[in-house]
mmCIF file of C-alpha atoms in Angstrom:
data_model
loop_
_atom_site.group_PDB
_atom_site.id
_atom_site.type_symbol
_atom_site.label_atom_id
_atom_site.label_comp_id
_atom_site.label_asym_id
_atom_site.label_seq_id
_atom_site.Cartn_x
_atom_site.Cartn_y
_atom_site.Cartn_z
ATOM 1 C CA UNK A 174 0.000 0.000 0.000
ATOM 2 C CA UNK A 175 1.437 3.312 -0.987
ATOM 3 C CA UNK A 176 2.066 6.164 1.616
ATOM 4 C CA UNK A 177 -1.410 8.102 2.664
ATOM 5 C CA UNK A 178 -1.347 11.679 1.682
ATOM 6 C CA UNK A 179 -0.730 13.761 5.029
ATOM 7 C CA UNK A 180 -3.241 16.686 4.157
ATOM 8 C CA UNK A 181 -5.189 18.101 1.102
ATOM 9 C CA UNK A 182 -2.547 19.470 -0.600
ATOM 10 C CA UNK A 183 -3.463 20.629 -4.532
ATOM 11 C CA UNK A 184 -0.034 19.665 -4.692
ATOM 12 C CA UNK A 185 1.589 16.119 -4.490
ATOM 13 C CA UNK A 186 5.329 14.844 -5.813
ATOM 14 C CA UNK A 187 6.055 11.281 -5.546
ATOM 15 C CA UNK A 188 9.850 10.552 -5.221
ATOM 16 C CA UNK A 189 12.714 8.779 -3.549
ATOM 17 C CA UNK A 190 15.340 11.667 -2.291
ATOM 18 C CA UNK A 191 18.039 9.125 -3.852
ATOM 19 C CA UNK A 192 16.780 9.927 -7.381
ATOM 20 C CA UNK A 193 18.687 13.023 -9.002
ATOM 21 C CA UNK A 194 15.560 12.747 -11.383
ATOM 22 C CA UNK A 195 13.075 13.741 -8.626
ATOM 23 C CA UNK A 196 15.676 15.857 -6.973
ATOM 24 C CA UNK A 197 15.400 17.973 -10.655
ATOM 25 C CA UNK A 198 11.938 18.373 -10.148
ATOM 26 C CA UNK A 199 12.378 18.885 -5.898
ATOM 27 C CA UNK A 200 14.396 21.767 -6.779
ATOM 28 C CA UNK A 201 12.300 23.550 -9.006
ATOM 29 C CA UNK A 202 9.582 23.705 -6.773
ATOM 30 C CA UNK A 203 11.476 24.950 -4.263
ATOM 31 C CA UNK A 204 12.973 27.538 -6.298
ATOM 32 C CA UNK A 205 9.387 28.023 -7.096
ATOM 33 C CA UNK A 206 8.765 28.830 -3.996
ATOM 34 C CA UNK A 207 5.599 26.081 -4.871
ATOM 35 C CA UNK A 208 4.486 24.424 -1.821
ATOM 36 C CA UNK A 209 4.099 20.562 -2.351
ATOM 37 C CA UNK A 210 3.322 17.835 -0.059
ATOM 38 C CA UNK A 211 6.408 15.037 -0.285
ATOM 39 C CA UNK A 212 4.626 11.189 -0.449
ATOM 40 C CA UNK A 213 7.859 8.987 -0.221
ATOM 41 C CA UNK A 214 8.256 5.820 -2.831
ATOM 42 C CA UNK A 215 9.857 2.882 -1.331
ATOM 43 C CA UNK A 216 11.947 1.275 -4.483
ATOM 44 C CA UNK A 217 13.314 -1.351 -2.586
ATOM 45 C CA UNK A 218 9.554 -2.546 -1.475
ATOM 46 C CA UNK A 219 8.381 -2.563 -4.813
ATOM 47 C CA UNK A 220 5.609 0.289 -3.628
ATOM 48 C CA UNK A 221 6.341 1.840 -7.518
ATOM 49 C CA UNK A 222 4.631 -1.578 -9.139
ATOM 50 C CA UNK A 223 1.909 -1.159 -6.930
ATOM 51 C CA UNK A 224 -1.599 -0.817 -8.647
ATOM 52 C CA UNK A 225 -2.343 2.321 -7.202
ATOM 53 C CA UNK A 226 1.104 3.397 -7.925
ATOM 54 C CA UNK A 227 0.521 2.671 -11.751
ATOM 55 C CA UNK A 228 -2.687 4.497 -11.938
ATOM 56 C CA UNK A 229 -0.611 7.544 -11.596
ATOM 57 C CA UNK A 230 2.447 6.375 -13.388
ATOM 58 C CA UNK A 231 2.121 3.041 -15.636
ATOM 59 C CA UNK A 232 5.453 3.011 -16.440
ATOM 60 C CA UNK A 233 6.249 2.688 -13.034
ATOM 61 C CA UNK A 234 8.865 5.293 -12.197
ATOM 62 C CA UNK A 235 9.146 8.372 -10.208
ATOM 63 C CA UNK A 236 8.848 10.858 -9.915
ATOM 64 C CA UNK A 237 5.161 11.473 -10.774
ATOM 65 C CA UNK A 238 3.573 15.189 -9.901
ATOM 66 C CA UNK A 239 0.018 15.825 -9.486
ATOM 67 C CA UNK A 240 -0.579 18.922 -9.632
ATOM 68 C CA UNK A 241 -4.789 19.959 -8.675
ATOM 69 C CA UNK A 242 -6.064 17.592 -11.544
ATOM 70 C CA UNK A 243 -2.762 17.410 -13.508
ATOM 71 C CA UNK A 244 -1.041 14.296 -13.374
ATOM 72 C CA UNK A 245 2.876 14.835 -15.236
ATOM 73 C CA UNK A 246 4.825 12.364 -15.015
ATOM 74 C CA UNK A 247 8.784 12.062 -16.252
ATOM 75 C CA UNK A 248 11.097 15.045 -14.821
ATOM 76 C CA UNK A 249 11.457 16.441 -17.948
ATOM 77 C CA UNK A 250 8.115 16.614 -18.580
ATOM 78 C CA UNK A 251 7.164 18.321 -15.013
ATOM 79 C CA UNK A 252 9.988 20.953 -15.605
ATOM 80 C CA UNK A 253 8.228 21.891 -18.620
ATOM 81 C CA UNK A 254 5.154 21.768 -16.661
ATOM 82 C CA UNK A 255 5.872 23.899 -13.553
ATOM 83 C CA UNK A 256 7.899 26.785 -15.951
ATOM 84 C CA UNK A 257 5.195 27.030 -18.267
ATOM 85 C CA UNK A 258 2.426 27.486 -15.938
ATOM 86 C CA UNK A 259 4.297 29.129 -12.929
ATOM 87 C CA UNK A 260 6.834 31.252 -14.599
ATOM 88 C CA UNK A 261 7.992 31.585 -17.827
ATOM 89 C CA UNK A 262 11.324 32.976 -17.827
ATOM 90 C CA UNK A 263 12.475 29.089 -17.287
ATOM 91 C CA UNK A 264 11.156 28.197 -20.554
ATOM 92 C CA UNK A 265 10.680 31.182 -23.112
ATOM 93 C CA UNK A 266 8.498 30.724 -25.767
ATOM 94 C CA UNK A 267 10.987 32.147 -28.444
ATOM 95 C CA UNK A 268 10.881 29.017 -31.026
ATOM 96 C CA UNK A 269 15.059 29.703 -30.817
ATOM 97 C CA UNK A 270 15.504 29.376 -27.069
ATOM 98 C CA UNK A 271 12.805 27.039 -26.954
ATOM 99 C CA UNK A 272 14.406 24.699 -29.221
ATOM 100 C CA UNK A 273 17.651 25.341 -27.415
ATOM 101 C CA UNK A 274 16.613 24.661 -24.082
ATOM 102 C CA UNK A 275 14.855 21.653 -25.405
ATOM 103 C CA UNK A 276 18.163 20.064 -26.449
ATOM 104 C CA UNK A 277 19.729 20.310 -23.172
ATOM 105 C CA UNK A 278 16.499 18.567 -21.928
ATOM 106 C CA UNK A 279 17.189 15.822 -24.858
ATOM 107 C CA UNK A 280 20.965 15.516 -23.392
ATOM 108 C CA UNK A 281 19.732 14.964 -19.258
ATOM 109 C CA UNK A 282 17.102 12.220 -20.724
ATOM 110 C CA UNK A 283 20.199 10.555 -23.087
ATOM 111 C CA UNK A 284 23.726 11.657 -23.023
ATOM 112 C CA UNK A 285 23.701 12.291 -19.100
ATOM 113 C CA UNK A 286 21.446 9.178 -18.594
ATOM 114 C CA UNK A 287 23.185 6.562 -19.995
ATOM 115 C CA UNK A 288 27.064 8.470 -18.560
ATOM 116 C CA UNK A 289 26.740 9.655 -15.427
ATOM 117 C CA UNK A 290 22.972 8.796 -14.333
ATOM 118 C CA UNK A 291 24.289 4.924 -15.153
ATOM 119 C CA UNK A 292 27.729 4.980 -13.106
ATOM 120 C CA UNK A 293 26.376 6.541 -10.146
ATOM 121 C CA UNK A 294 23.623 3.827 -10.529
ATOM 122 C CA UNK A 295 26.615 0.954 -11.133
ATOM 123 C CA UNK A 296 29.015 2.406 -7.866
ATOM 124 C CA UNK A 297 25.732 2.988 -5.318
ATOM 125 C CA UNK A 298 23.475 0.122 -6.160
ATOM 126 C CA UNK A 299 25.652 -2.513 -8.330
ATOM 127 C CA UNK A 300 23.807 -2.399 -11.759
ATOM 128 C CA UNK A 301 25.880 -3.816 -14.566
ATOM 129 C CA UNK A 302 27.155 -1.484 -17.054
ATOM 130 C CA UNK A 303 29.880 -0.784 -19.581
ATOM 131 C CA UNK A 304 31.538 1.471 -17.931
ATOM 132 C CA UNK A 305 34.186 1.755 -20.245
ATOM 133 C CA UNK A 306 31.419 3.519 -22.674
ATOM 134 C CA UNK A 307 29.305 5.215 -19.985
ATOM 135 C CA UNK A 308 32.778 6.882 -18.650
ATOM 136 C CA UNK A 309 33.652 8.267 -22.393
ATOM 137 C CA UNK A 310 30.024 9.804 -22.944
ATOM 138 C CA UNK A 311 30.304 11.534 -19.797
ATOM 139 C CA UNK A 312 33.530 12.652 -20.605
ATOM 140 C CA UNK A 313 33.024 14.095 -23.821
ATOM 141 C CA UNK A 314 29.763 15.048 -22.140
ATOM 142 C CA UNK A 315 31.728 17.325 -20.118
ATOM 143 C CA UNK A 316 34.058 18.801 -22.438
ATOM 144 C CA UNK A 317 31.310 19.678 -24.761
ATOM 145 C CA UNK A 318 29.451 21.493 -21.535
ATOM 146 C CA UNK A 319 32.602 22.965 -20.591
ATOM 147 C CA UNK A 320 33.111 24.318 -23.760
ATOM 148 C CA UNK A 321 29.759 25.710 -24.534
ATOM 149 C CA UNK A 322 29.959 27.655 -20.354
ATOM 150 C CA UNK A 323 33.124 29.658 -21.397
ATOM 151 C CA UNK A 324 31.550 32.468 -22.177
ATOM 152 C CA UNK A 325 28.125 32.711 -20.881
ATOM 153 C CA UNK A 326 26.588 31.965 -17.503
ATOM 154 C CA UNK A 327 23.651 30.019 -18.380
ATOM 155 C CA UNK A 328 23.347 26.604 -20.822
ATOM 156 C CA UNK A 329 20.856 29.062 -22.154
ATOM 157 C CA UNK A 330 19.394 32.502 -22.796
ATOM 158 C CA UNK A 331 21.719 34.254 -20.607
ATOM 159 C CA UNK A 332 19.739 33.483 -17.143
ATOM 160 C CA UNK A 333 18.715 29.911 -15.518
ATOM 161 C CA UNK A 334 16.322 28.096 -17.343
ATOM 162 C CA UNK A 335 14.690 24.527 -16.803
ATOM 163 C CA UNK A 336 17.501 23.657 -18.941
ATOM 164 C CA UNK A 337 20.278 23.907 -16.060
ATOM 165 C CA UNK A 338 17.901 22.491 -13.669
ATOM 166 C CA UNK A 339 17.735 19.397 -15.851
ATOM 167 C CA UNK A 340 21.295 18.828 -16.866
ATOM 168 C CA UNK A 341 22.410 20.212 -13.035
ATOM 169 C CA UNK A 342 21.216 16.990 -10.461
ATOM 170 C CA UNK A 343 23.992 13.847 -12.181
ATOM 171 C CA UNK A 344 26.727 16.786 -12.853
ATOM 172 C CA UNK A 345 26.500 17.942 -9.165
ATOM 173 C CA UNK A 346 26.342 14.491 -8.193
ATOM 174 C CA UNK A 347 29.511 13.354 -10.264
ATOM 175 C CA UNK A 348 31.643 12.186 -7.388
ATOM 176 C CA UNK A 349 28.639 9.614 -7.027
ATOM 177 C CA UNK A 350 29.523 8.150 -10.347
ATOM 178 C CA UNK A 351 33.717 8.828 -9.869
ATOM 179 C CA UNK A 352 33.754 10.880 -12.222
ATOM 180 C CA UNK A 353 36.580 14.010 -11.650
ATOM 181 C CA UNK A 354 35.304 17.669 -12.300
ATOM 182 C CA UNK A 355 38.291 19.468 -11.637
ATOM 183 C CA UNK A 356 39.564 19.466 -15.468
ATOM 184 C CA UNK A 357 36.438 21.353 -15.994
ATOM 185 C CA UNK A 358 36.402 24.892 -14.658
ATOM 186 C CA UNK A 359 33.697 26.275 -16.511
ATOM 187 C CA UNK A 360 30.917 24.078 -15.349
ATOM 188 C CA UNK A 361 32.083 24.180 -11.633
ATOM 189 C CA UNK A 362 31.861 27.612 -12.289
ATOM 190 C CA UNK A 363 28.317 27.007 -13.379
ATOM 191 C CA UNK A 364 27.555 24.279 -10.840
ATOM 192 C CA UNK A 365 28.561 26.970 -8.199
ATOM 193 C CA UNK A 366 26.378 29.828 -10.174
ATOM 194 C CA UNK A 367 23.163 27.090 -9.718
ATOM 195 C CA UNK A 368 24.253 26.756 -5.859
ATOM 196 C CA UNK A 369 23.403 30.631 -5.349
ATOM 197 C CA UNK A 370 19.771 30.644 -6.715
ATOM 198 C CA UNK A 371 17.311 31.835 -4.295
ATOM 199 C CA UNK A 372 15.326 28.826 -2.989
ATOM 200 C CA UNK A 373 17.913 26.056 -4.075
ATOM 201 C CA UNK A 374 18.098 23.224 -2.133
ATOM 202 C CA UNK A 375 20.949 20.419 -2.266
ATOM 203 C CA UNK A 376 20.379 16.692 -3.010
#
């Protein structure tokens, strides 16, 4: 049986705080400043197969956000979500930085998911991977971000957008999947930047 909701809340995010995927989404509520009310997902008890669980989400993953009547599921899809409706300087809808910011969303569900999302997964919980090949994508991963940071703040438009909220969680979390930042002073620089946003909260 899943957690009971602890009040009325419009507002509900399923999650695991282990998950740099719901973390994404945990942080841009708080930065937001969007109450929610936190209903826990035990993994390990299988409490994400549930049927009740896969009413919500029947792929069975977290997190899941229901928002009044909205159910979003996939953290990509909720960042969209919460800019669009709650403020849209996270996602402008310029078709150029739209597109742009879209790409970066592209690289946290690929490039970054099957680099660093998959090590830190293979070092904290023992899933098999080729590491070999995860370790090169992230690295060229980086260089590419490290590249693009050298001369602008932002992945995008020239001010935080759900696009460094996205890519942010498995970057900030790279020690997780041994992988060494310090070759890559621009996006500590940028990692650093994200750390000073009013309302951020760390993993």
């Amino acid at each position: 049986m899943l957690p009971s909701p602890r009040s009325e809340s419009s507002r509900k995010l399923y999650g695991t705080h282990q998950s740099g995927n719901v973390y994404k989404v945990r942080l841009m509520l708080s930065l937001l400043d969007l109450p929610y009310e936190w209903i826990g997902i035990n993994l390990a008890a299988k409490e994400h197969r549930l049927p009740e669980f896969l009413q919500l989400n029947p792929m069975g993953q977290v997190p899941v956000l229901v928002d009044v009547n909205v159910n979003i599921r996939d953290s990509q899809a909720i960042l969209v979500y919460l800019a669009r409706k709650y403020d849209n300087n996270w996602l402008p809808i310029d078709a150029e930085y739209m597109a742009k910011i879209m790409q970066w969303l592209s690289i946290a569900a690929n490039e970054i998911e099957h680099s660093l999302t998959a090590l830190r997964r293979h070092f904290l919980l023992g899933v098999p991977i080729d590491r070999a090949k995860a370790e090169r994508t992230a690295k060229q991963l980086l260089q590419v971000m490290d590249q693009h940071l050298e001369n602008q703040p932002w992945l995008e438009c020239h001010h935080p957008t759900i696009a460094d909220i996205a890519c942010y969680p498995y970057i900030y979390r790279a020690a997780d999947s041994q992988i060494d930042l310090s070759p890559y002073l621009n996006l500590i620089t940028w990692l650093n930047r994200i750390q000073q946003l009013p309302g951020y909260i760390a993993m």
